[in-house]
Short mmCIF file of C-alpha atoms and ligand atoms in Angstrom, two decimals:
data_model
loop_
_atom_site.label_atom_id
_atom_site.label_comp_id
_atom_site.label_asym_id
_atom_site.label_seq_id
_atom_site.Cartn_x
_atom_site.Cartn_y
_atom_site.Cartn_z
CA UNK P 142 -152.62 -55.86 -67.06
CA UNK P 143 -153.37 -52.84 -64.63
CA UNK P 144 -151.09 -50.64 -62.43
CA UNK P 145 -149.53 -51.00 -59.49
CA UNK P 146 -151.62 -49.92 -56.06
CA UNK P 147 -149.72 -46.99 -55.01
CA UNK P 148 -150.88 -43.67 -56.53
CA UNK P 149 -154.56 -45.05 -55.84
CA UNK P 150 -157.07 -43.10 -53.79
CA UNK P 151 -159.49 -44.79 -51.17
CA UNK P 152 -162.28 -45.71 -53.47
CA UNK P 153 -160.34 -46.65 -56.09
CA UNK P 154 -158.79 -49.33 -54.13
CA UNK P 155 -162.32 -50.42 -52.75
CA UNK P 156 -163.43 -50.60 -56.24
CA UNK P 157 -160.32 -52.67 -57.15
CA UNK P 158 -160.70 -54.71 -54.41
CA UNK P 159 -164.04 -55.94 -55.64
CA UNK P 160 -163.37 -56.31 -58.81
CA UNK P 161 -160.70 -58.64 -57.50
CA UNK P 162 -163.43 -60.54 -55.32
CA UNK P 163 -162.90 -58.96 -51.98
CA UNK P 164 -165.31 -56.85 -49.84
CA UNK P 165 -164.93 -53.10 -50.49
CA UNK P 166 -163.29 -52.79 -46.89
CA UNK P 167 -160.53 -54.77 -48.09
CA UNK P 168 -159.81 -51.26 -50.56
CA UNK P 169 -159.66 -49.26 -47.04
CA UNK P 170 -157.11 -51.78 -45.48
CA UNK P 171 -154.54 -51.52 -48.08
CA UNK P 172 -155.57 -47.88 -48.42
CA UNK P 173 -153.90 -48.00 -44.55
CA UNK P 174 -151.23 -50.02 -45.09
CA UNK P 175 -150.09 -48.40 -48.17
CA UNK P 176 -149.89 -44.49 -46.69
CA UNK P 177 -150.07 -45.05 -43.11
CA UNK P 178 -147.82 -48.00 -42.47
CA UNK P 179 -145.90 -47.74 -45.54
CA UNK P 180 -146.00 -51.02 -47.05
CA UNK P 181 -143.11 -52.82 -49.40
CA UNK P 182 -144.85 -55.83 -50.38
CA UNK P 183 -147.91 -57.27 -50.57
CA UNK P 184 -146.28 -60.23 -48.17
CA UNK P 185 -146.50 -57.34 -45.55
CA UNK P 186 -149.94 -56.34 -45.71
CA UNK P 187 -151.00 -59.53 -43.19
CA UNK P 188 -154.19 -58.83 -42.70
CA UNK P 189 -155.27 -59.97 -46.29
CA UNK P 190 -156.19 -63.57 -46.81
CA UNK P 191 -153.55 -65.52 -47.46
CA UNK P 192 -155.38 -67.03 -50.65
CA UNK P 193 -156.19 -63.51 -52.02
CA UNK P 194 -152.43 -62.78 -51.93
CA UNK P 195 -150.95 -65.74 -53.56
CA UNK P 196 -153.74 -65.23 -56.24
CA UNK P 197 -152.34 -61.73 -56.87
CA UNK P 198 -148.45 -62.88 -56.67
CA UNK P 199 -149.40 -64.85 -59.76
CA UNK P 200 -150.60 -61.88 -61.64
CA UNK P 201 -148.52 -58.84 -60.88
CA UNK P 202 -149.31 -55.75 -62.40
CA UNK P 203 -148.04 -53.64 -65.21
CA UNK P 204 -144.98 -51.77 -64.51
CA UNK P 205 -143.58 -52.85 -61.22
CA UNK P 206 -142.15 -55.96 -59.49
CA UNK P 207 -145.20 -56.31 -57.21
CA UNK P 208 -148.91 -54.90 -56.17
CA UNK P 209 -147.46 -52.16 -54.22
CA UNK P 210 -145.14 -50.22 -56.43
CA UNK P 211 -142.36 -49.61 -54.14
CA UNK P 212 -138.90 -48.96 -55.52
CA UNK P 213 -135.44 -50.25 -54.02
CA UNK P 214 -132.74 -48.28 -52.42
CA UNK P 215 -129.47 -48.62 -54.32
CA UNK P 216 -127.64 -46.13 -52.47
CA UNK P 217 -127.47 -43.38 -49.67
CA UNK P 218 -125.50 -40.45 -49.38
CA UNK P 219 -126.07 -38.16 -46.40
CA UNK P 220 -124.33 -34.87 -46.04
CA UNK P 221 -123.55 -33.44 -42.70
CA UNK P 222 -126.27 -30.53 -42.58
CA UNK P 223 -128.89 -34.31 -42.55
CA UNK P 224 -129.96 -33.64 -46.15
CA UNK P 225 -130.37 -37.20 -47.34
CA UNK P 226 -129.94 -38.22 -51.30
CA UNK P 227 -131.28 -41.92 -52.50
CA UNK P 228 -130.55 -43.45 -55.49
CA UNK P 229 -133.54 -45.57 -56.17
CA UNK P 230 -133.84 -48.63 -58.67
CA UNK P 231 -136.90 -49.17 -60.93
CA UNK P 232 -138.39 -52.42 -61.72
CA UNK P 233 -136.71 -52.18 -65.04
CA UNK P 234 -133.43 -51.75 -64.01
CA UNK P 235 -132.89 -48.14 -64.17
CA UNK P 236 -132.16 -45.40 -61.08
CA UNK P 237 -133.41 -42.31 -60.31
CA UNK P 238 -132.41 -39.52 -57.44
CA UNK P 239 -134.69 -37.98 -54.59
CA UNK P 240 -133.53 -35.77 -51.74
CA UNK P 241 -135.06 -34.91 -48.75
CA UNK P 242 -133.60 -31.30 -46.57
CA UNK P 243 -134.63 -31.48 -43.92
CA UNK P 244 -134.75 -27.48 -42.01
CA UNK P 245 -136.42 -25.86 -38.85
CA UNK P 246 -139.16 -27.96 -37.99
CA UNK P 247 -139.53 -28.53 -42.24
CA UNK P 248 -138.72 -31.84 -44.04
CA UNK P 249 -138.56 -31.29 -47.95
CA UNK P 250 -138.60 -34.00 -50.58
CA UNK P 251 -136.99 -33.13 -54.02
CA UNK P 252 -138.86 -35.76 -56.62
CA UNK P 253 -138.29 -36.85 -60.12
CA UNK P 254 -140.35 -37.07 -62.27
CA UNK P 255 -138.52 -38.42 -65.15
CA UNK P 256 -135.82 -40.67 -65.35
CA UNK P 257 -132.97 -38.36 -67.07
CA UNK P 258 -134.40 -35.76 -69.09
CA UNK P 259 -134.14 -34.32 -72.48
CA UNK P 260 -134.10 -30.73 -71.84
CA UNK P 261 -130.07 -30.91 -71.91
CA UNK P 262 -129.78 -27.45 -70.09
CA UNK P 263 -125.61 -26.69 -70.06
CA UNK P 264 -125.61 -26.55 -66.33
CA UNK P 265 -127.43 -29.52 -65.45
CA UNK P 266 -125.63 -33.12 -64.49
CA UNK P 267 -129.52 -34.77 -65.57
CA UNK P 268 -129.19 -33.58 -69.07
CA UNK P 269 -125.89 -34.86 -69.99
CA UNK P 270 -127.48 -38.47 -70.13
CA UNK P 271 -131.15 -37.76 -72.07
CA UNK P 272 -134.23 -39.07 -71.36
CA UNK P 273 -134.61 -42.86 -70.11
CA UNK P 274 -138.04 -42.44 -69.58
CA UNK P 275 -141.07 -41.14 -67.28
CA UNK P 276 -142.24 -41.66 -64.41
CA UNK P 277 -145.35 -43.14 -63.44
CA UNK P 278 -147.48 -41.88 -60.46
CA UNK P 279 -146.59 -44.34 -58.12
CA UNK P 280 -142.81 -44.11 -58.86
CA UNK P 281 -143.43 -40.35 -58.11
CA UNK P 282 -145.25 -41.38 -54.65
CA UNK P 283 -142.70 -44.09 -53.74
CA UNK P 284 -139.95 -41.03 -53.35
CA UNK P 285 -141.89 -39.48 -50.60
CA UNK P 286 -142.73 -42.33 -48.46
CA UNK P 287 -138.90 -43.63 -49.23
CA UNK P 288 -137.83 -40.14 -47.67
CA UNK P 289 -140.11 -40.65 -44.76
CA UNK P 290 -139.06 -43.83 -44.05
CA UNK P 291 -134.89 -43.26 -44.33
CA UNK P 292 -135.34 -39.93 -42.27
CA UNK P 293 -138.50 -40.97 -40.17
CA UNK P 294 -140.22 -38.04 -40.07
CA UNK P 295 -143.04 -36.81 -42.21
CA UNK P 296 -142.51 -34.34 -45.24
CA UNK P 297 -144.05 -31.18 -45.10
CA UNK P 298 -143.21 -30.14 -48.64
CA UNK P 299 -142.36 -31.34 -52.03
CA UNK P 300 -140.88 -29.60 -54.74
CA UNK P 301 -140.39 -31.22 -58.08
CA UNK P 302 -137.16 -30.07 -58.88
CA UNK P 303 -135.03 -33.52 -59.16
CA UNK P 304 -134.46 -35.48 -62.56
CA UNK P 305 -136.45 -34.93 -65.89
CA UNK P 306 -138.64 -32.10 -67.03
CA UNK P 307 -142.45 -31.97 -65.06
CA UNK P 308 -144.36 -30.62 -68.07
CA UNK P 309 -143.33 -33.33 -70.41
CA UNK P 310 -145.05 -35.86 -67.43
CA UNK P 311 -148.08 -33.28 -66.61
CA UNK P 312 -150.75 -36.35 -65.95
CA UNK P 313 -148.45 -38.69 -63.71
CA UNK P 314 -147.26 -35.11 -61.71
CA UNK P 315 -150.53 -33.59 -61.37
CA UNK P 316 -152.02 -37.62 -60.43
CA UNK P 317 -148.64 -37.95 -57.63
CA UNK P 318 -149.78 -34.39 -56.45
CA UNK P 319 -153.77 -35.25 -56.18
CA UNK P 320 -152.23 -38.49 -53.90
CA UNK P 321 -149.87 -37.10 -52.06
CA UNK P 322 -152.72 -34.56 -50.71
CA UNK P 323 -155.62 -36.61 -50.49
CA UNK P 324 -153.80 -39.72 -49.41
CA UNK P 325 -150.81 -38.75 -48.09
CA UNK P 326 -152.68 -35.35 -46.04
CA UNK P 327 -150.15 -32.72 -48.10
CA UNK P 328 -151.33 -29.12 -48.27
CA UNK P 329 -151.39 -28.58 -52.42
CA UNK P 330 -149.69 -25.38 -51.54
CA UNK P 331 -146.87 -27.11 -50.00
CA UNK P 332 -145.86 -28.25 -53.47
CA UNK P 333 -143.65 -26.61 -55.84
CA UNK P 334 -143.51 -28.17 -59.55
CA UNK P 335 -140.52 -26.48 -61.31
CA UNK P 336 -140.25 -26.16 -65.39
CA UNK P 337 -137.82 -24.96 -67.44
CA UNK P 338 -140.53 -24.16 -69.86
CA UNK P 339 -142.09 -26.33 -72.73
CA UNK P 340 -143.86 -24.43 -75.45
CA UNK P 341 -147.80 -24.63 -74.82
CA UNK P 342 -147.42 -26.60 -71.98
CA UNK P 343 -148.50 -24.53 -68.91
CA UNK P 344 -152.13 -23.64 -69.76
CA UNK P 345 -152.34 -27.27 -70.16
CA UNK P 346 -150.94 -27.63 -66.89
CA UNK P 347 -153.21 -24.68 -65.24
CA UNK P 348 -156.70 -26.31 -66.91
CA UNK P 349 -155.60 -29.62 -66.22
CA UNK P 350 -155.08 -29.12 -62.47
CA UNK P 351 -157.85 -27.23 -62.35
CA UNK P 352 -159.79 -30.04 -63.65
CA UNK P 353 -158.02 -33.15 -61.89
CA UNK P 354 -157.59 -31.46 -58.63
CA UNK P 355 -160.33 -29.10 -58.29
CA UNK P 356 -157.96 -26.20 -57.62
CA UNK P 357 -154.46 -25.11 -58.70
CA UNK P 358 -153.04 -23.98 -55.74
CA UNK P 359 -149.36 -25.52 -55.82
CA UNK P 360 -146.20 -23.13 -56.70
CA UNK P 361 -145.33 -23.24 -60.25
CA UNK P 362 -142.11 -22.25 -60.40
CA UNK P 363 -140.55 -21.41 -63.79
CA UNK P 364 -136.30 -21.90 -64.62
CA UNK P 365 -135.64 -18.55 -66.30
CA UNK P 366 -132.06 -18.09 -66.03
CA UNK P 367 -131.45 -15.24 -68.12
CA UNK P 368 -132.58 -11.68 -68.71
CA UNK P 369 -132.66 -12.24 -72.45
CA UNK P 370 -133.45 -15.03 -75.09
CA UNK P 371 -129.85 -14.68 -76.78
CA UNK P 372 -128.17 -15.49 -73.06
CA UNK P 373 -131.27 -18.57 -72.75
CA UNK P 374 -130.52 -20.06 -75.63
CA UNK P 375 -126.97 -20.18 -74.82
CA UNK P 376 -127.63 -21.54 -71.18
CA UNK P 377 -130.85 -24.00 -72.50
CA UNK P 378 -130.55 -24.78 -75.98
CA UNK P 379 -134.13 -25.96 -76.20
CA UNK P 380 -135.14 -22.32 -75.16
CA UNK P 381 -134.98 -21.46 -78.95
CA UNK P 382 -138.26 -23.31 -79.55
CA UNK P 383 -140.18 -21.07 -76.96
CA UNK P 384 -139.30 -17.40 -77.04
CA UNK P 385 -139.09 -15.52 -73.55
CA UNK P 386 -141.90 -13.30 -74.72
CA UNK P 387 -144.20 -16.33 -75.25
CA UNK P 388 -142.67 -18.36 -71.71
CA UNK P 389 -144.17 -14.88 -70.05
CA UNK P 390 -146.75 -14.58 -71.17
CA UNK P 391 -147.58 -18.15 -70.99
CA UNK P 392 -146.60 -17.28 -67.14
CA UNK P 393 -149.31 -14.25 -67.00
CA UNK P 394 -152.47 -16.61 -68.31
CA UNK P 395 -151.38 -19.02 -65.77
CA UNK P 396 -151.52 -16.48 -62.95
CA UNK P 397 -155.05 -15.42 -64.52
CA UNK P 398 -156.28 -18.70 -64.09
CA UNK P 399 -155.00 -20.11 -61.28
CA UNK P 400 -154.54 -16.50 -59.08
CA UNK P 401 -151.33 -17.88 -57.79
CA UNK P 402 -148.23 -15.77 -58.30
CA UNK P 403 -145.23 -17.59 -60.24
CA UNK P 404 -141.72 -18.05 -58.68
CA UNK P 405 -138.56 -17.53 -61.03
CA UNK P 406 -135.59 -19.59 -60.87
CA UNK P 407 -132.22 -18.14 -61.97
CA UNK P 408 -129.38 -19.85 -61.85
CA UNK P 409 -126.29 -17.70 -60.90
CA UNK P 410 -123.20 -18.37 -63.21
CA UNK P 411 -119.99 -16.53 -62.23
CA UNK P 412 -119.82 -13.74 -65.13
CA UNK P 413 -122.17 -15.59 -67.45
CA UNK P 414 -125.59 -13.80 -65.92
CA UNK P 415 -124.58 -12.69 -62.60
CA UNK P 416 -123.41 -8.54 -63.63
CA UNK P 417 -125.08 -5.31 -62.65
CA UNK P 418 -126.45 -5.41 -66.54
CA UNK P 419 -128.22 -8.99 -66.03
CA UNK P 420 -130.03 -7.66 -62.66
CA UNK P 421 -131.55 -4.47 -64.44
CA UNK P 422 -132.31 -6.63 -67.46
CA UNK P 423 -134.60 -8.71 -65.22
CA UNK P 424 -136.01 -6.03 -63.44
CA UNK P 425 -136.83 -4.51 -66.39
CA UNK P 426 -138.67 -7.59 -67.89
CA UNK P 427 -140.33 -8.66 -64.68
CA UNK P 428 -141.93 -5.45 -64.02
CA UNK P 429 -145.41 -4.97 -63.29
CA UNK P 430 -145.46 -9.32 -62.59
CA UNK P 431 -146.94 -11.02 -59.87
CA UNK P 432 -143.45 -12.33 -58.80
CA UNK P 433 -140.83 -13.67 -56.91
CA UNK P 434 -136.90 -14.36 -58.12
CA UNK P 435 -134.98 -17.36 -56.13
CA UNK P 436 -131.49 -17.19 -57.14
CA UNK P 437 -129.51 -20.14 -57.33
CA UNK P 438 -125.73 -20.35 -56.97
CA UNK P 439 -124.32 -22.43 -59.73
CA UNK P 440 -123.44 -26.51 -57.89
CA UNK P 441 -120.04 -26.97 -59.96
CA UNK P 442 -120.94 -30.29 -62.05
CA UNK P 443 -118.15 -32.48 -63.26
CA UNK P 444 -118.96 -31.79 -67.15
CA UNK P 445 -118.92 -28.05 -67.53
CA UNK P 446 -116.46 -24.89 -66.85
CA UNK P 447 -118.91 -22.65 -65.58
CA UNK P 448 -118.30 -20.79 -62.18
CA UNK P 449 -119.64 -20.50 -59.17
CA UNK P 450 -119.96 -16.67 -58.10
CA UNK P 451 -118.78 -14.85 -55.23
CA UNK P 452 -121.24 -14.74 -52.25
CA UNK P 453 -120.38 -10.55 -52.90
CA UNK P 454 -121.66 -11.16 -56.39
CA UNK P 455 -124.78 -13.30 -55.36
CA UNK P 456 -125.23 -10.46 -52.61
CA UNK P 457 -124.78 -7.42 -54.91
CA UNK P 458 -127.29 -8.79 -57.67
CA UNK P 459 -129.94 -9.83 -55.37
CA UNK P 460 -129.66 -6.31 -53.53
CA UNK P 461 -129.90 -4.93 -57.14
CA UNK P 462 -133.20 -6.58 -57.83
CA UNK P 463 -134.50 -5.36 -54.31
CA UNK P 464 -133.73 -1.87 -54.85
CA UNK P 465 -135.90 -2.21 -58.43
CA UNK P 466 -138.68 -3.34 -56.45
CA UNK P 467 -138.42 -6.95 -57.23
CA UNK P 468 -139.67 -9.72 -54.57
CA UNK P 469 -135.94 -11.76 -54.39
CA UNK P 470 -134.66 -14.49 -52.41
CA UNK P 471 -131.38 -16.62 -52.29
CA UNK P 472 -131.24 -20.45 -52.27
CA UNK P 473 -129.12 -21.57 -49.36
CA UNK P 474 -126.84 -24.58 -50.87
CA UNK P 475 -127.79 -27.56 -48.80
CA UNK P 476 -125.86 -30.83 -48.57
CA UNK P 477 -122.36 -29.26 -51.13
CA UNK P 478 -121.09 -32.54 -49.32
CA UNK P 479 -123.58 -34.86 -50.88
CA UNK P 480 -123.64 -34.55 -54.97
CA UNK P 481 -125.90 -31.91 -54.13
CA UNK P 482 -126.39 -30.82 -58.05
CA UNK P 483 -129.58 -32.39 -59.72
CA UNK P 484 -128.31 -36.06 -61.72
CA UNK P 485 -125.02 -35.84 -60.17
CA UNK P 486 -125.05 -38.95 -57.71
CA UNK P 487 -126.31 -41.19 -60.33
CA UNK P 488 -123.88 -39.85 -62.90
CA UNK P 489 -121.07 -40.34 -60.30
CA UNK P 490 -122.46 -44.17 -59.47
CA UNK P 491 -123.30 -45.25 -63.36
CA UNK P 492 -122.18 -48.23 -64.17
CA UNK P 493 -121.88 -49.55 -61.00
CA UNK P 494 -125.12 -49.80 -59.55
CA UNK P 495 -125.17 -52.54 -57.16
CA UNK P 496 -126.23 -51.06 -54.06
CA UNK P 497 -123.16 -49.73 -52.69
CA UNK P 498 -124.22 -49.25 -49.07
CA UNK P 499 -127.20 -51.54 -47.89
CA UNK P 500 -129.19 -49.73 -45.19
CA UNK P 501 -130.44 -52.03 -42.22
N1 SAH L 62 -136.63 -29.46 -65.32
C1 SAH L 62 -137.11 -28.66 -64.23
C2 SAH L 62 -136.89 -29.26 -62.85
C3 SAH L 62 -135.56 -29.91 -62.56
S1 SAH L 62 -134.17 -28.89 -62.25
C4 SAH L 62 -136.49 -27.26 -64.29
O1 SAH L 62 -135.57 -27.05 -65.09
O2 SAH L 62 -136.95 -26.37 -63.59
C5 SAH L 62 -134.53 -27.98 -60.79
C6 SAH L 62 -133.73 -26.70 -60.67
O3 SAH L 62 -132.33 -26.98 -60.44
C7 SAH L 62 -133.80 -25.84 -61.92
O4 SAH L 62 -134.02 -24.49 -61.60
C8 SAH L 62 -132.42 -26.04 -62.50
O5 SAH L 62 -132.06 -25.02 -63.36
C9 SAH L 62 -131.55 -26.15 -61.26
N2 SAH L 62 -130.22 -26.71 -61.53
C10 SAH L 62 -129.88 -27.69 -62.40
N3 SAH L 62 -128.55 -27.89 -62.38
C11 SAH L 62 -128.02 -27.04 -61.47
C12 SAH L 62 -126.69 -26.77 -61.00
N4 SAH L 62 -125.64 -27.42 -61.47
N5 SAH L 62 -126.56 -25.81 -60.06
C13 SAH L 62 -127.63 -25.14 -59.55
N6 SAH L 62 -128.89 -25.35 -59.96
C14 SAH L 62 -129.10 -26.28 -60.91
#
């Protein structure tokens, strides 16, 4: 049994074509149809024989309902700033978020790469429910080109920063990232993959990309959260397998070999990690680092007490960081309106996932 189409470069596909019994330049027409034209189905793609296609409708491929590898839309939820959230449904029955924000002139898609997750981080809708699964490359793919489609407009930039943990799918992220450039005509530096941090992990994922993609020029962006490893643990339980010490310097190789600065996500919980003390903490562990700090303003979630701080309090810790010399910006909440915290649409919509609204 092989995989589905999407996720496959141009030779590949003229290779696959042949071994199917087609001339090579049928590879280049799906190649087209697939990327440009955004195919569903193989019953789309009319310029194949109609023989060939009935041959492969008889044989369909590992992992998906058909040749393509497109997913379906179960639901859509769009808030009134136009950032757009699907829930999308898997051959096998389960569902999965991606979000595309759309800002000046910018179009953003916010992929999963897992279905749930296991890192079970306090704050976070995804982790209440574990791990389902991963994804595979063309389920990873499929998000984009479902975001293009529902907004129609192309994405400049992709950040992996919906459901499930990156580094626990490194060779189906780094294989979505390798398509989405080559195929799909992405600049790699367009791309942000965002970890919470597995233990030995990320000089896999530096050597691997390096490898794979010839270059490892996409963001890494690493969810830090707290100043401290007591205060992590508390936040992300798993955190006790991978001391802070060991996630930076972990951070530092990767910067050696890749020469890209990493980005630091902290997550701002009203009176949890959001005091004077927390910002100097930081400071004082980030110094001398090839940086930057995006601070996140806590999205309530149904599950937990935590708060959501002041805009003062966001302001007066991310003006402490700046006056210790640290590069800082603030994440501007988009969508509040739409389930705008990771896993919270499909925790809202489990058990009843019929499609609830069925776009034209
Ligand atoms: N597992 C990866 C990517 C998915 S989460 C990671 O942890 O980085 C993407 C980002 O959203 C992370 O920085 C995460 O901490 C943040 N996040 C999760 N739940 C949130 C919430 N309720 N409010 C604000 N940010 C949240």
């Amino acid at each position: 049994m092989a995989a589905p189409l999407l996720g496959m470069g141009r030779s590949a596909l003229e290779q696959w074509a042949e071994q199917h019994g087609q001339a090579a330049f049928r590879g280049r027409q799906l190649h087209d149809w697939l990327y440009a034209k955004g195919a569903r189905s193989l019953d789309q793609v009319s310029v194949l024989p109609k023989a060939f296609r009935e041959q492969l409708a008889s044989q369909p491929p590992e992992g998906a309902a058909d040749w393509i590898g497109r997913s379906r839309e179960l639901h859509r939820s769009v808030a009134r700033d136009g950032t757009t959230k699907l829930l999308l449904g898997t051959h096998d029955g389960l569902s999965l978020e991606t979000v595309g924000i759309p800002a000046e002139g910018r179009l953003t898609v916010c992929v999963s790469s897992q279905v749930g997750c296991p890192m079970a981080c306090r704050f976070c809708a995804t982790g209440k429910g574990g791990l389902q699964r991963s994804l595979a490359v063309h389920e990873i793919v499929d998000q984009v080109l479902c975001v293009r489609e529902v907004m129609d407009q192309r994405p400049s930039h992709v950040v992996f920063m919906g459901m499930g943990e990156p580094l626990l799918n490194i060779e189906a992220v780094l294989a979505a990232i390798d398509c989405l450039c080559t195929d799909l005509g992405m600049a790699q530096r367009q791309i942000t993959v965002s970890t919470v941090g597995v233990a030995r992990t990320l000089p896999q994922l530096a050597e691997l990309a390096l490898q794979r993609l010839g270059r490892a020029q996409f963001t890494l962006a690493v969810s830090l959260h707290a100043p401290d490893q007591a205060l992590r643990e508390q936040l992300i339980p798993t955190a006790h397998a991978y001391p802070i010490e060991a996630l930076l310097e972990d951070c530092r190789r990767y910067v050696a070999l890749t020469g890209r600065r990493v980005s630091f996500e902290y997550i701002l919980l009203g009176g949890l990690n959001d005091q004077p003390r927390h910002a100097k903490a930081l400071a004082q562990l980030l110094r001398g680092f090839q940086s930057h700090v995006n601070l996140i303003p806590y999205n309530p979630i149904a599950e937990e007490e935590f708060q959501r701080p002041a805009p003062a309090a966001v302001d007066a810790f991310r003006r402490s960081l700046q006056e210790q010399h640290v590069a800082v910006s603030v994440r501007a909440s988009r969508g509040l309106d739409a389930d705008a915290a990771c896993g919270q649409l499909r925790r809202r919509l489990e058990g009843s996932l019929e499609p609830v609204h069925s776009p034209a």
